[in-house]
Amino acid sequence: MENNTQKSKEQLQEEARIQFYGAVRNNNPYSLTDNSIAQAIKIIAIAEIILGIILGIIFANQEDATSLRHETAFRWSVAITWWIATLVSGFLLLGFSEIIRLLHEINEKNNLKN
């Protein structure tokens, strides 16, 4: 019963989308009409977030050169700085890729009308 309810919700959402945008969504994720620039920026943003979190951990574990024993300690200030900077820039890139994707979709919709 839940599957039928879920299916009807998806159908209703697709019908509302068709009414609003006036075009049928292409369900093929590898279609030629997809915007490769938006996909490339999205991949770069995800890679930046992942690498930034890893680099934050690595740079926060650096040896303390001021002590004579060269102890390693986790510096939370360095890690949090890296993590915040990475998350902010990564999410900005994700938002930018979504804007490009939506503009591309609007452009395709306008081309269908003409």
XYZ file of N, CA, C and O in Angstrom, residues 3 22 39 48 71 79:
24
model
N 3.801 1.590 -1.297
C 4.429 1.755 -2.601
C 3.483 2.470 -3.559
O 3.894 3.328 -4.320
N 6.341 23.230 -18.001
C 5.851 23.005 -19.347
C 6.681 22.028 -20.151
O 6.613 21.998 -21.358
N 27.926 19.834 -13.919
C 28.365 18.569 -13.330
C 29.823 18.634 -12.912
O 30.189 18.126 -11.853
N 36.485 19.064 -3.192
C 37.060 20.089 -2.318
C 36.632 19.894 -0.870
O 37.450 20.015 0.042
N 56.639 17.086 20.151
C 55.395 16.366 20.382
C 54.363 16.743 19.320
O 54.335 17.867 18.837
N 42.226 22.861 12.689
C 41.260 21.962 12.059
C 39.935 22.674 11.779
O 39.387 22.575 10.677
